[in-house]
Coordinates of C-alpha atoms and ligand atoms in Angstrom, one line a residue:
M981 CA -42.6 14.5 30.8
S982 CA -42.7 16.4 27.5
D983 CA -40.8 15.0 24.5
I984 CA -37.7 16.9 23.7
I985 CA -36.6 15.4 20.3
H986 CA -37.4 17.4 17.1
L987 CA -36.5 17.2 13.6
L988 CA -34.0 20.1 12.4
P989 CA -35.4 22.6 9.8
D990 CA -34.0 21.8 6.4
S991 CA -32.2 25.3 6.4
V992 CA -30.4 24.2 9.8
A993 CA -29.6 20.7 8.5
N994 CA -28.1 22.0 5.4
Q995 CA -26.2 24.3 7.2
I996 CA -24.6 21.7 9.1
A997 CA -24.1 19.5 6.2
A998 CA -22.4 22.5 4.4
G999 CA -19.7 22.2 7.0
E1000 CA -18.7 18.9 5.4
V1001 CA -18.8 19.9 1.9
I1002 CA -17.8 23.5 1.6
Q1003 CA -15.1 24.3 3.6
R1004 CA -13.7 27.4 1.8
P1005 CA -14.5 29.1 -1.4
A1006 CA -12.3 26.6 -3.4
S1007 CA -14.6 23.9 -2.4
A1008 CA -17.7 25.6 -3.9
V1009 CA -15.6 26.3 -6.9
K1010 CA -14.9 22.4 -7.2
E1011 CA -18.5 21.5 -6.9
L1012 CA -19.5 24.0 -9.4
L1013 CA -17.2 23.0 -11.9
E1014 CA -18.0 19.3 -11.5
N1015 CA -21.6 19.8 -12.0
A1016 CA -20.9 21.9 -15.2
I1017 CA -18.7 19.0 -16.6
D1018 CA -21.5 16.4 -15.6
A1019 CA -23.9 18.5 -17.6
G1020 CA -21.9 17.6 -20.8
S1021 CA -20.4 21.2 -20.9
D1022 CA -17.5 21.9 -23.4
N1023 CA -16.8 25.3 -22.4
I1024 CA -16.6 26.5 -18.8
T1025 CA -15.8 30.0 -17.5
L1026 CA -14.9 30.5 -13.7
V1027 CA -15.1 34.1 -12.3
I1028 CA -14.0 35.0 -8.8
K1029 CA -14.1 38.3 -6.8
D1030 CA -12.2 38.9 -3.7
A1031 CA -10.8 35.3 -3.6
G1032 CA -14.4 33.9 -4.0
K1033 CA -15.4 35.6 -0.8
T1034 CA -17.8 38.1 -2.7
L1035 CA -18.1 36.4 -5.9
I1036 CA -17.8 32.7 -7.4
Q1037 CA -19.5 32.6 -11.0
V1038 CA -19.5 29.5 -13.0
I1039 CA -20.8 29.7 -16.5
D1040 CA -21.5 26.4 -18.6
N1041 CA -23.0 25.7 -21.9
G1042 CA -24.2 22.1 -21.0
S1043 CA -27.7 20.4 -20.6
G1044 CA -29.5 23.2 -18.7
M1045 CA -32.2 22.4 -16.3
S1046 CA -36.1 22.5 -16.5
E1047 CA -37.6 24.6 -14.3
T1048 CA -38.6 22.0 -12.0
D1049 CA -35.2 20.6 -12.0
A1050 CA -33.7 24.1 -11.2
R1051 CA -35.7 24.0 -8.0
L1052 CA -35.3 20.7 -6.8
S1053 CA -31.6 21.0 -7.6
F1054 CA -31.3 22.8 -4.2
E1055 CA -33.0 20.1 -2.4
R1056 CA -30.8 17.8 -0.2
H1057 CA -30.2 14.5 -1.7
A1058 CA -31.7 15.7 -4.9
T1059 CA -29.3 14.4 -7.9
S1060 CA -29.9 13.2 -11.3
K1061 CA -27.0 11.0 -11.3
I1062 CA -27.7 8.0 -9.2
S1063 CA -31.2 6.4 -8.5
C1064 CA -30.2 3.5 -6.5
A1065 CA -27.3 2.2 -4.5
D1066 CA -26.3 -0.1 -7.0
D1067 CA -25.3 3.0 -9.4
L1068 CA -22.6 3.7 -6.8
F1069 CA -20.6 1.2 -8.2
N1070 CA -20.8 2.4 -11.7
L1071 CA -20.4 5.9 -11.4
N1072 CA -19.4 8.2 -14.4
T1073 CA -20.2 11.4 -12.9
K1074 CA -18.4 13.4 -10.6
G1075 CA -21.3 14.3 -8.5
F1076 CA -23.9 11.8 -6.8
R1077 CA -24.6 12.8 -3.6
G1078 CA -26.8 15.7 -4.3
E1079 CA -25.5 17.8 -1.3
A1080 CA -23.4 20.5 -2.9
L1081 CA -26.1 22.9 -4.3
A1082 CA -28.1 22.4 -1.0
S1083 CA -25.0 23.1 1.0
I1084 CA -24.1 26.1 -0.9
A1085 CA -27.5 27.5 -1.0
A1086 CA -27.8 26.9 3.0
I1087 CA -24.6 29.4 3.4
A1088 CA -24.7 31.9 0.7
Q1089 CA -26.8 34.0 -1.6
V1090 CA -27.1 31.9 -4.9
E1091 CA -28.4 33.1 -8.4
L1092 CA -29.1 30.5 -10.5
K1093 CA -29.8 31.1 -14.3
T1094 CA -30.2 27.9 -16.8
K1095 CA -31.7 27.1 -19.9
K1096 CA -32.5 23.9 -21.8
E1097 CA -31.5 23.5 -25.4
G1098 CA -34.5 24.2 -27.8
L1099 CA -36.5 26.3 -25.3
D1100 CA -37.2 30.0 -25.8
L1101 CA -36.8 30.8 -22.0
G1102 CA -34.8 29.7 -19.3
T1103 CA -35.4 29.9 -15.4
K1104 CA -33.9 32.2 -12.8
I1105 CA -33.9 31.5 -9.3
I1106 CA -32.4 33.5 -6.4
I1107 CA -32.0 31.4 -2.9
E1108 CA -30.5 32.8 0.0
G1109 CA -29.8 30.6 3.3
S1110 CA -31.9 27.8 1.9
E1111 CA -34.9 30.4 1.2
V1112 CA -35.9 30.9 -2.3
K1113 CA -36.4 34.7 -2.8
E1114 CA -37.3 34.6 -6.4
Q1115 CA -37.9 32.4 -9.2
E1116 CA -39.0 33.6 -12.7
P1117 CA -38.6 32.9 -16.4
C1118 CA -35.5 34.7 -17.8
S1119 CA -33.9 34.9 -21.1
A1120 CA -30.7 33.0 -21.2
S1121 CA -28.3 31.1 -23.5
K1122 CA -28.3 27.2 -23.5
G1123 CA -26.6 26.0 -20.1
T1124 CA -26.3 27.3 -16.6
S1125 CA -24.9 30.2 -14.6
F1126 CA -24.5 29.8 -10.7
S1127 CA -23.5 33.0 -9.1
I1128 CA -22.5 32.4 -5.3
K1129 CA -22.4 35.7 -3.8
N1130 CA -21.1 36.4 -0.1
L1131 CA -20.1 32.6 1.0
F1132 CA -20.9 32.3 4.6
Y1133 CA -22.6 35.3 4.9
N1134 CA -24.8 33.7 7.6
V1135 CA -21.8 31.8 9.2
P1136 CA -19.7 34.5 10.6
A1137 CA -17.5 31.8 12.5
R1138 CA -16.8 30.2 9.1
R1139 CA -16.3 33.4 7.3
N1140 CA -13.8 34.7 9.8
F1141 CA -11.8 31.4 9.4
L1142 CA -11.3 31.9 5.9
K1143 CA -7.6 32.6 5.2
S1144 CA -6.3 35.8 3.3
N1145 CA -7.2 36.2 -0.2
P1146 CA -4.0 35.0 -1.6
V1147 CA -4.2 31.7 0.3
E1148 CA -7.8 31.3 -0.6
I1149 CA -6.9 32.1 -4.5
K1150 CA -4.3 29.5 -4.2
H1151 CA -6.8 26.9 -3.2
I1152 CA -9.2 28.2 -5.9
I1153 CA -6.3 27.8 -8.5
D1154 CA -5.4 24.1 -7.2
E1155 CA -8.9 23.2 -7.7
F1156 CA -9.2 24.7 -11.0
Q1157 CA -6.1 22.9 -12.3
R1158 CA -6.8 19.6 -11.4
V1159 CA -10.5 19.8 -13.1
A1160 CA -8.9 21.5 -15.9
L1161 CA -6.0 18.8 -16.2
A1162 CA -8.7 16.0 -16.0
H1163 CA -10.9 17.2 -18.8
P1164 CA -8.6 18.6 -21.7
N1165 CA -11.6 18.1 -24.0
I1166 CA -13.3 21.0 -22.4
A1167 CA -12.5 24.7 -22.8
F1168 CA -11.9 26.4 -19.5
S1169 CA -11.2 29.9 -18.7
M1170 CA -10.7 31.7 -15.2
Y1171 CA -10.9 35.5 -14.3
N1172 CA -9.9 36.6 -11.0
A1173 CA -11.1 40.2 -10.4
E1174 CA -11.6 40.8 -14.1
N1175 CA -8.1 39.8 -14.8
E1176 CA -7.9 36.6 -17.1
V1177 CA -5.9 33.8 -15.1
F1178 CA -6.4 31.0 -17.6
N1179 CA -7.6 30.5 -21.2
L1180 CA -7.5 27.0 -22.1
N1181 CA -8.7 25.8 -25.5
K1182 CA -9.7 22.2 -26.1
G1183 CA -6.8 19.8 -26.9
S1184 CA -4.6 17.1 -26.1
F1185 CA -3.9 16.2 -22.8
R1186 CA -0.2 17.3 -23.5
Q1187 CA -1.5 20.8 -24.8
R1188 CA -3.6 21.2 -21.6
I1189 CA -0.5 20.7 -19.1
V1190 CA 1.3 23.1 -21.2
G1191 CA -1.6 25.3 -21.1
V1192 CA -1.9 25.4 -17.4
F1193 CA 1.7 25.2 -16.4
G1194 CA 3.4 27.1 -19.3
D1195 CA 5.2 26.4 -22.5
K1196 CA 8.5 25.3 -20.8
Y1197 CA 6.7 22.2 -19.7
N1198 CA 6.7 20.7 -23.1
Q1199 CA 10.2 19.8 -23.3
K1200 CA 10.0 18.2 -19.7
L1201 CA 7.4 15.7 -20.5
V1202 CA 7.8 11.9 -21.4
P1203 CA 4.7 10.0 -22.3
V1204 CA 3.5 7.0 -20.2
T1205 CA 1.2 4.6 -21.9
E1206 CA 0.3 1.3 -20.8
S1207 CA -2.9 -0.9 -21.2
T1208 CA -3.8 -3.9 -19.3
D1209 CA -6.9 -5.9 -18.2
I1210 CA -6.8 -4.2 -14.9
V1211 CA -6.1 -0.5 -15.8
T1212 CA -5.2 1.9 -18.7
I1213 CA -2.7 4.4 -18.1
E1214 CA -1.8 7.5 -20.1
G1215 CA 0.0 10.6 -19.1
F1216 CA 3.2 11.9 -18.7
V1217 CA 6.2 12.1 -16.3
S1218 CA 9.0 14.7 -15.9
K1219 CA 12.6 13.8 -17.3
P1220 CA 14.7 13.5 -14.4
E1221 CA 16.8 16.7 -14.9
F1222 CA 13.6 18.5 -14.1
A1223 CA 12.9 17.1 -11.1
K1224 CA 11.9 19.3 -8.1
K1225 CA 13.1 20.2 -4.6
T1226 CA 9.4 19.8 -3.3
R1227 CA 6.6 17.8 -4.3
G1228 CA 5.7 20.0 -7.4
E1229 CA 3.1 18.9 -10.0
Q1230 CA 2.0 15.5 -9.2
Y1231 CA -1.6 14.5 -10.5
F1232 CA -3.2 11.3 -10.7
F1233 CA -6.6 11.1 -12.1
V1234 CA -8.7 8.1 -11.9
N1235 CA -11.6 8.3 -14.6
D1236 CA -10.9 11.9 -15.1
R1237 CA -11.2 12.6 -11.3
F1238 CA -8.3 14.1 -9.5
I1239 CA -7.0 11.7 -6.6
K1240 CA -4.4 11.6 -3.9
N1241 CA -2.6 8.5 -3.1
A1242 CA 0.8 8.1 -1.3
Y1243 CA 1.1 4.5 -2.2
L1244 CA 0.7 5.1 -6.1
N1245 CA 3.1 8.3 -5.7
H1246 CA 5.5 5.8 -4.2
A1247 CA 5.3 3.8 -7.4
V1248 CA 6.1 6.6 -9.8
Q1249 CA 9.0 7.9 -7.2
N1250 CA 10.2 4.0 -7.3
A1251 CA 10.2 4.1 -10.9
Y1252 CA 12.8 6.6 -11.0
D1253 CA 15.1 4.5 -9.1
Q1254 CA 18.4 5.9 -8.8
L1255 CA 17.6 8.5 -11.4
L1256 CA 16.6 11.0 -8.3
S1257 CA 17.8 11.4 -4.9
K1258 CA 15.7 11.4 -1.8
E1259 CA 15.2 14.9 -1.9
Q1260 CA 13.9 15.3 -5.5
F1261 CA 10.3 15.0 -6.7
P1262 CA 9.3 13.9 -10.2
S1263 CA 6.2 15.8 -11.9
Y1264 CA 3.8 13.5 -13.2
F1265 CA 0.4 13.7 -14.6
I1266 CA -1.3 10.4 -15.0
N1267 CA -4.7 9.1 -16.2
L1268 CA -5.7 5.9 -14.8
K1269 CA -8.9 4.5 -16.6
I1270 CA -10.4 1.9 -14.4
D1271 CA -13.6 -0.1 -14.4
P1272 CA -15.9 1.9 -11.9
S1273 CA -16.7 -1.0 -10.3
K1274 CA -13.3 -1.8 -9.0
I1275 CA -13.1 1.5 -7.2
D1276 CA -14.7 2.9 -4.3
I1277 CA -14.8 7.0 -4.5
N1278 CA -17.3 7.0 -1.8
I1279 CA -14.9 7.2 1.4
H1280 CA -14.3 10.7 1.5
P1281 CA -16.5 13.8 1.5
T1282 CA -14.5 15.8 -0.6
K1283 CA -13.5 12.8 -2.7
T1284 CA -9.9 12.9 -3.4
E1285 CA -9.3 9.7 -2.1
I1286 CA -10.4 6.5 -3.5
K1287 CA -10.1 2.9 -2.8
F1288 CA -9.0 0.6 -5.3
E1289 CA -9.8 -3.3 -5.4
D1290 CA -6.8 -4.1 -6.8
E1291 CA -4.2 -1.5 -5.5
R1292 CA -1.1 -3.9 -5.5
S1293 CA -1.3 -4.5 -9.4
I1294 CA -1.9 -0.9 -10.2
Y1295 CA 1.2 0.0 -8.6
A1296 CA 3.2 -2.6 -10.1
I1297 CA 1.8 -1.3 -13.4
I1298 CA 2.4 2.1 -13.0
R1299 CA 6.0 1.6 -11.7
T1300 CA 6.7 -0.6 -14.7
S1301 CA 5.1 1.8 -17.2
V1302 CA 7.0 5.0 -15.8
K1303 CA 10.3 2.7 -15.7
Q1304 CA 9.7 1.7 -19.4
A1305 CA 8.8 5.4 -20.3
L1306 CA 12.1 6.6 -18.9
G1307 CA 14.1 4.0 -20.6
K1308 CA 12.3 4.3 -23.9
Y1309 CA 13.4 8.0 -24.1
N1310 CA 16.9 6.9 -23.4
I1311 CA 16.8 9.0 -20.2
S1312 CA 18.7 6.0 -18.4
P1313 CA 20.3 3.4 -20.5
T1314 CA 21.4 1.8 -17.3
L1315 CA 18.2 0.8 -15.9
D1316 CA 17.5 -2.7 -15.8
F1317 CA 14.4 -3.5 -17.9
E1318 CA 15.1 -7.0 -18.4
Q1319 CA 12.6 -8.2 -15.9
E1320 CA 10.0 -6.1 -16.7
T1321 CA 9.7 -5.7 -20.3
S1322 CA 6.0 -5.4 -21.2
F1323 CA 2.5 -6.6 -20.5
D1324 CA 1.9 -9.6 -22.9
I1325 CA 0.9 -11.6 -19.9
P1326 CA -2.3 -9.8 -18.3
L1327 CA -1.2 -8.9 -15.1
S1328 CA -3.3 -10.5 -12.6
K1329 CA -3.1 -11.4 -8.8
K1330 CA -1.6 -14.9 -9.9
M1331 CA 1.8 -12.7 -10.0
E1332 CA 1.8 -12.2 -6.3
T1333 CA 2.9 -15.8 -6.1
V1334 CA 5.7 -15.5 -8.3
K1335 CA 8.6 -15.8 -5.7
A1336 CA 8.9 -18.9 -3.7
P1337 CA 10.3 -18.3 -0.3
T1338 CA 13.7 -20.2 0.5
I1339 CA 15.6 -20.6 3.5
K1340 CA 19.2 -19.8 2.6
V1341 CA 21.8 -22.4 3.0
N1342 CA 25.0 -21.8 5.0
P1343 CA 27.7 -23.7 2.5
N1344 CA 30.3 -23.5 5.0
Y1345 CA 29.0 -25.8 7.4
N1346 CA 27.2 -29.3 7.2
P1347 CA 27.2 -31.4 10.5
F1348 CA 25.8 -34.4 8.5
S1349 CA 28.6 -34.5 5.9
T1350 CA 30.5 -37.2 7.5
E1351 CA 27.5 -39.6 7.3
V1352 CA 26.6 -38.8 3.8
S1353 CA 28.0 -41.1 1.3
K1354 CA 25.3 -40.3 -1.5
P1355 CA 24.1 -36.9 -2.2
S1356 CA 20.3 -36.7 -1.9
N1357 CA 17.9 -36.4 -4.6
S1358 CA 18.2 -32.7 -4.8
S1359 CA 21.2 -31.8 -6.8
T1360 CA 21.5 -28.6 -5.0
N1361 CA 22.0 -30.2 -1.8
G1362 CA 24.4 -32.5 -3.4
A1363 CA 26.4 -29.7 -4.2
I1364 CA 25.9 -27.7 -1.3
R1365 CA 27.3 -30.8 0.7
A1366 CA 30.1 -31.4 -1.6
A1367 CA 31.4 -28.1 -1.1
A1368 CA 30.8 -28.1 2.4
K1369 CA 32.6 -31.1 3.1
Q1370 CA 36.0 -29.8 3.6
E1371 CA 34.7 -27.7 6.6
S1372 CA 32.5 -30.1 8.1
K1373 CA 32.8 -30.6 11.8
N1374 CA 32.2 -33.8 13.5
W1375 CA 28.6 -34.3 14.1
E1376 CA 28.8 -36.7 17.1
S1377 CA 30.8 -34.4 19.1
L1378 CA 27.8 -31.8 18.5
Y1379 CA 25.5 -34.5 19.5
D1380 CA 27.7 -35.4 22.7
D1381 CA 27.6 -31.8 23.9
F1382 CA 24.1 -31.6 23.2
E1383 CA 23.1 -34.9 24.9
K1384 CA 24.2 -33.7 28.3
S1385 CA 21.9 -30.6 28.0
T1386 CA 18.9 -32.3 27.1
T1387 CA 18.4 -35.2 28.9
E1388 CA 16.0 -34.0 31.3
I1389 CA 14.2 -32.9 28.6
I1390 CA 13.7 -36.1 26.9
E1391 CA 12.4 -37.6 30.1
Q1392 CA 9.7 -35.3 30.0
Q1393 CA 8.3 -36.3 26.8
P1394 CA 6.2 -39.6 27.4
Q1395 CA 4.4 -39.4 24.7
Q1396 CA 7.2 -39.7 22.4
K1397 CA 7.1 -43.3 22.0
E1398 CA 4.4 -43.4 19.4
V1399 CA 6.4 -41.0 17.4
E1400 CA 9.7 -43.0 18.0
Q1401 CA 8.1 -46.0 16.5
Q1402 CA 7.1 -44.1 13.2
V1403 CA 10.7 -42.6 12.8
I1404 CA 12.3 -46.0 13.0
S1405 CA 10.1 -47.9 11.0
S1406 CA 10.6 -45.4 8.4
N1407 CA 14.3 -45.7 8.7
W1408 CA 14.3 -49.5 8.8
D1409 CA 12.1 -49.6 5.5
D1410 CA 15.0 -47.7 4.0
E1411 CA 17.2 -50.5 5.2
D1412 CA 20.1 -48.0 4.9
T1413 CA 21.2 -46.1 7.7
E1414 CA 24.2 -45.1 5.7
R1415 CA 22.4 -43.7 2.8
G1416 CA 22.3 -40.0 4.2
R1417 CA 20.4 -37.8 6.0
T1418 CA 16.6 -38.9 6.3
L1419 CA 14.3 -36.1 7.3
L1420 CA 10.7 -36.7 8.0
Q1421 CA 8.4 -33.7 8.9
L1422 CA 5.8 -34.9 11.5
H1423 CA 2.5 -33.0 12.3
K1424 CA 3.8 -30.3 10.3
K1425 CA 5.7 -29.4 13.5
Y1426 CA 8.6 -31.6 14.1
I1427 CA 11.5 -32.8 12.1
F1428 CA 13.0 -36.2 12.7
T1429 CA 16.4 -37.1 11.7
Q1430 CA 18.6 -40.0 12.4
L1431 CA 22.0 -40.2 13.9
K1432 CA 24.3 -43.4 14.0
S1433 CA 23.5 -43.8 17.8
G1434 CA 20.0 -42.6 18.0
Y1435 CA 17.7 -39.7 16.5
L1436 CA 16.7 -36.1 16.9
I1437 CA 13.7 -34.4 16.9
I1438 CA 13.9 -30.8 15.8
D1439 CA 11.1 -28.3 16.5
Q1440 CA 10.9 -26.5 13.2
Q1441 CA 9.6 -23.1 14.3
R1442 CA 12.1 -23.0 17.1
A1443 CA 14.9 -23.9 15.2
H1444 CA 14.1 -21.5 12.5
E1445 CA 13.8 -18.9 15.2
R1446 CA 17.4 -19.7 16.5
V1447 CA 18.8 -19.8 13.0
L1448 CA 17.2 -16.2 12.1
Y1449 CA 18.0 -14.6 15.7
E1450 CA 21.5 -15.4 15.1
K1451 CA 21.5 -13.9 11.6
F1452 CA 19.7 -10.9 12.8
T1453 CA 22.1 -10.5 15.6
S1454 CA 25.1 -10.4 13.5
Q1455 CA 23.5 -8.2 10.9
L1456 CA 22.7 -5.5 13.4
K1457 CA 26.4 -5.8 14.8
S1458 CA 28.2 -5.7 11.3
K1459 CA 25.3 -3.5 9.8
K1460 CA 25.5 -5.7 6.7
S1461 CA 22.1 -7.4 5.8
S1462 CA 20.6 -8.6 2.3
S1463 CA 17.5 -7.3 1.3
Q1464 CA 15.2 -8.6 -1.6
Q1465 CA 13.0 -5.9 -3.4
L1466 CA 9.4 -6.4 -3.3
L1467 CA 7.6 -7.0 -6.7
F1468 CA 4.5 -5.7 -5.0
P1469 CA 5.5 -3.2 -2.2
E1470 CA 3.0 -3.2 0.4
T1471 CA 1.5 0.1 2.4
I1472 CA 1.1 -0.7 6.1
E1473 CA -1.3 1.3 8.1
L1474 CA -0.7 1.3 11.8
T1475 CA -1.9 2.7 15.0
S1476 CA -0.3 6.1 16.0
A1477 CA 1.6 4.6 18.8
D1478 CA 2.9 1.7 16.6
A1479 CA 3.9 4.1 13.9
E1480 CA 5.8 6.2 16.5
L1481 CA 7.5 2.9 17.8
L1482 CA 8.3 1.9 14.1
N1483 CA 9.8 5.3 13.5
E1484 CA 11.9 4.9 16.7
I1485 CA 13.3 1.5 15.8
K1486 CA 13.6 2.3 12.0
P1487 CA 17.4 2.5 11.7
E1488 CA 17.7 -0.9 13.3
I1489 CA 14.8 -2.3 11.0
V1490 CA 16.7 -0.9 7.9
A1491 CA 20.1 -2.3 8.9
L1492 CA 18.0 -5.7 9.0
G1493 CA 17.1 -5.2 5.6
F1494 CA 13.9 -3.7 5.3
V1495 CA 13.2 -0.9 3.1
M1496 CA 10.7 1.3 4.0
D1497 CA 9.1 5.0 3.5
K1498 CA 6.9 6.8 5.7
V1499 CA 4.1 7.8 3.3
G1500 CA 1.6 9.4 5.7
R1501 CA 1.1 10.2 9.2
N1502 CA 0.8 6.4 10.4
S1503 CA 1.6 4.9 7.1
F1504 CA 4.7 3.4 5.4
V1505 CA 5.4 1.7 2.1
V1506 CA 7.6 -1.2 2.6
S1507 CA 9.6 -2.1 -0.6
G1508 CA 12.2 -4.4 0.4
V1509 CA 12.5 -6.9 3.4
P1510 CA 15.4 -8.9 4.7
S1511 CA 16.1 -11.9 2.4
E1512 CA 14.9 -14.2 5.2
I1513 CA 11.4 -13.0 5.1
K1514 CA 8.4 -14.4 3.1
E1515 CA 7.3 -12.0 0.6
Q1516 CA 3.5 -12.9 1.4
N1517 CA 3.2 -11.8 5.0
I1518 CA 5.0 -8.8 5.2
K1519 CA 2.3 -6.5 7.0
Q1520 CA 1.7 -9.3 9.6
T1521 CA 5.4 -10.1 10.1
L1522 CA 5.7 -6.2 10.9
E1523 CA 2.8 -6.2 13.3
K1524 CA 3.9 -9.0 15.0
L1525 CA 7.4 -7.7 15.3
L1526 CA 6.0 -4.7 16.9
E1527 CA 4.0 -6.8 19.2
Q1528 CA 6.8 -9.0 20.2
F1529 CA 9.0 -6.0 20.5
K1530 CA 6.8 -4.4 22.8
L1531 CA 6.3 -7.5 25.1
N1532 CA 9.8 -8.2 25.1
S1533 CA 10.7 -4.7 26.5
N1534 CA 8.1 -4.9 29.1
E1535 CA 8.3 -8.5 30.3
L1536 CA 12.3 -9.2 29.3
K1537 CA 13.7 -5.6 29.7
L1538 CA 15.7 -6.7 26.4
E1539 CA 18.0 -4.2 25.2
K1540 CA 16.9 -2.8 22.0
Q1541 CA 19.0 -4.7 19.3
E1542 CA 18.5 -8.0 21.0
N1543 CA 15.0 -7.4 21.7
L1544 CA 14.8 -6.7 17.8
A1545 CA 16.7 -9.5 16.6
T1546 CA 14.5 -12.0 19.0
S1547 CA 11.2 -10.4 17.9
L1548 CA 11.9 -10.3 14.4
A1549 CA 13.2 -14.0 14.4
R1550 CA 10.1 -14.9 16.2
S1551 CA 7.7 -13.2 14.0
A1552 CA 9.3 -14.4 10.6
S1553 CA 10.0 -17.8 11.5
V1554 CA 8.1 -20.6 9.8
K1555 CA 5.5 -21.7 12.0
A1556 CA 4.1 -24.9 13.2
G1557 CA 1.7 -26.2 11.0
H1558 CA 3.5 -25.2 8.2
F1559 CA 4.6 -28.2 5.4
L1560 CA 8.3 -28.1 4.5
T1561 CA 9.7 -29.8 1.6
T1562 CA 12.6 -32.0 1.9
E1563 CA 14.9 -29.3 0.7
E1564 CA 13.5 -26.7 3.2
M1565 CA 14.0 -29.2 6.1
N1566 CA 17.4 -29.9 4.6
N1567 CA 18.4 -26.2 4.7
L1568 CA 16.9 -25.8 8.0
V1569 CA 18.8 -28.4 9.8
D1570 CA 22.1 -27.3 8.1
N1571 CA 21.5 -23.6 9.1
L1572 CA 20.6 -24.6 12.6
F1573 CA 23.9 -26.7 13.3
A1574 CA 25.6 -23.9 11.7
C1575 CA 24.5 -21.9 14.6
E1576 CA 26.7 -20.8 17.6
M1577 CA 24.2 -22.2 19.9
P1578 CA 22.0 -24.7 18.1
Y1579 CA 20.2 -26.4 21.1
S1580 CA 18.1 -23.8 22.4
L1581 CA 16.4 -20.3 22.0
P1582 CA 17.7 -17.3 23.5
N1583 CA 15.2 -17.8 26.4
G1584 CA 16.6 -21.1 26.8
K1585 CA 13.7 -23.2 25.5
P1586 CA 15.0 -26.3 23.3
T1587 CA 15.0 -26.6 19.9
I1588 CA 16.2 -30.1 19.5
I1589 CA 15.8 -33.3 21.7
S1590 CA 17.8 -36.4 21.0
L1591 CA 17.0 -39.8 21.7
N1592 CA 19.4 -42.8 22.2
L1593 CA 19.0 -45.9 19.8
D1594 CA 20.0 -48.0 23.1
D1595 CA 17.0 -46.7 24.9
L1596 CA 15.0 -47.7 22.0
N1597 CA 16.5 -51.2 21.7
K1598 CA 16.0 -51.6 25.4
Q1599 CA 12.2 -50.9 25.0
F1600 CA 12.0 -53.7 22.4
N1601 CA 14.0 -56.0 24.8
Y1602 CA 17.1 -56.4 22.7
Ligands
ADP944 P1 -25.0 16.2 -7.5 O1 -23.9 16.7 -8.3 O2 -24.3 15.4 -6.3 O3 -26.0 15.3 -8.1 P2 -25.6 18.8 -6.7 O4 -26.1 19.1 -5.5 O5 -24.4 19.3 -7.1 O6 -25.5 17.1 -6.4 O7 -26.5 19.0 -7.8 C1 -28.0 18.5 -7.9 C2 -28.6 18.3 -9.2 O8 -28.6 19.6 -9.9 C3 -27.5 17.6 -10.3 O9 -27.7 16.1 -9.9 C4 -27.9 18.0 -11.6 O10 -29.0 17.4 -12.1 C5 -28.4 19.4 -11.4 N1 -27.5 20.5 -11.7 C6 -26.2 20.9 -10.8 N2 -25.7 21.9 -11.7 C7 -26.0 21.8 -12.9 C8 -25.6 22.3 -14.2 N3 -24.3 23.2 -14.1 N4 -26.0 22.1 -15.3 C9 -27.0 21.1 -15.1 N5 -27.4 20.6 -14.0 C10 -27.2 20.9 -13.0
MG945 MG1 -22.5 18.1 -8.0

């Protein structure tokens, strides 16, 4: 059998690659402008004709190229910007793939004129469909000029796919503006069909913004500056009164490169807090300077998305600095800046652990209070107990009730003996059955506590699940929930199906205290959670919630609200294996016995079992 695999000719390979890099005239504009910047130019001119379909020309006064470089620049993977993979993590240039010129040359007629400083003559190259048609010395001024004629002339399908001139021009202008805004220290001009569209002198960032968007912008802007170990921020946001009905001018630049980032966008929007309604959008122009090794720009061929190593801290810093900027300019004296005044302490990941999770105490009920004669070591608990005393119910009666329903379970626990011994010995060591509640956590799973007539073993996870379940159920009924704002809002990326599901149950999720916004097709930013939920595990909690929700609807056919309360209680409950402090155990037990049905989970599984002192005594032959 004859072999059938062969290597594609370069021209074909380049043409295929071009599909990735050059989708429309605006993509070629971007690549050429970026090359001109990388060449160290300080004056760049863009000329287009017929919305870039017949001509795109970029003229710069940068380094220029030698004859050999000029020829090589059109080869695929030919670049002067990186030489090894490590360089990828220390990029200071726009380009690095060495694909743009090869791609453009594969699908257009290109004329290059370039000259290096100090040389008398430059080089002219004409290349069409990857084929060099002409190469000769020429007279030229220092720098480079690329003329791209008849883009997609040899790929009719792509050419036909191009939109009307106004649409394509809009794309070109967008690219031009992004590049021009990122480089106020370079003069840019743009001509369309011989009309001057932009003529931007070198200047400050503010001057550049005004140059691009018009004089009226000057009064709209509030400066934002912040410098931290992680990132340096410089830029402007619009005063709230100039907010727009649509996402207008919203620009992030990272190391002078325009990027899109829904998460960071949320940080700015969030900083405006109540200053803007949901339908209003601020304008912003924010430059972030960040150590190139802390970002990865290599994730998208057109490179408007980048990955940050420490996105959450950057989020917090942006939000805080924008808030401060708005506050400083007395735009919102009512904003609360107390918590976030400055960055004297360098922001680091340590801050993520600022909030300790707590379990809320129900001060109205304490089943143990009749047995309490002394407050426990914890003064909070003492106070809570004192306050609860009036309303306390008789603990024994709860126990009576409970005893009937759990005898069976008790009998099913043969290995309990060993544990029993430990509990009792710990109590007897204290030599004080009247000293109040003694709580002991065993195997990071069970809480042991003593009663007059015996002792209880509480399953910490199930107990917490019961507590949360009742809380969530009543919140869903009353539509009253308490929410804690996250210091570091979290983006969660879901599968399409899960995103769809989350959308569907969003009203209920919000009623439970979640604050979330959809920021992409399948991604959400969570900026607040029910106060019962631990801040560290939000993504996990939500994922588990969705999992549990799906399971419950399939297997138990639970109705939506019931399902949600059950699922969230399951996913947010403290798990076995988790160490509990005495205070946490106290709160948990208090809350459990404040429940309508403390003894079991909604599915009937027990939360508590009780053991009788008499039985124990018998075992010792008393
Ligand atoms: P990349 O920018 O990823 O390196 P390109 O295909 O865009 O790849 O360009 C290839 C090479 O051609 C660049 O690395 C650079 O050395 C050279 N080059 C391109 N445009 C210019 C220019 N305007 N001035 C000087 N050199 C240029
Ligand atoms: Mg390039």
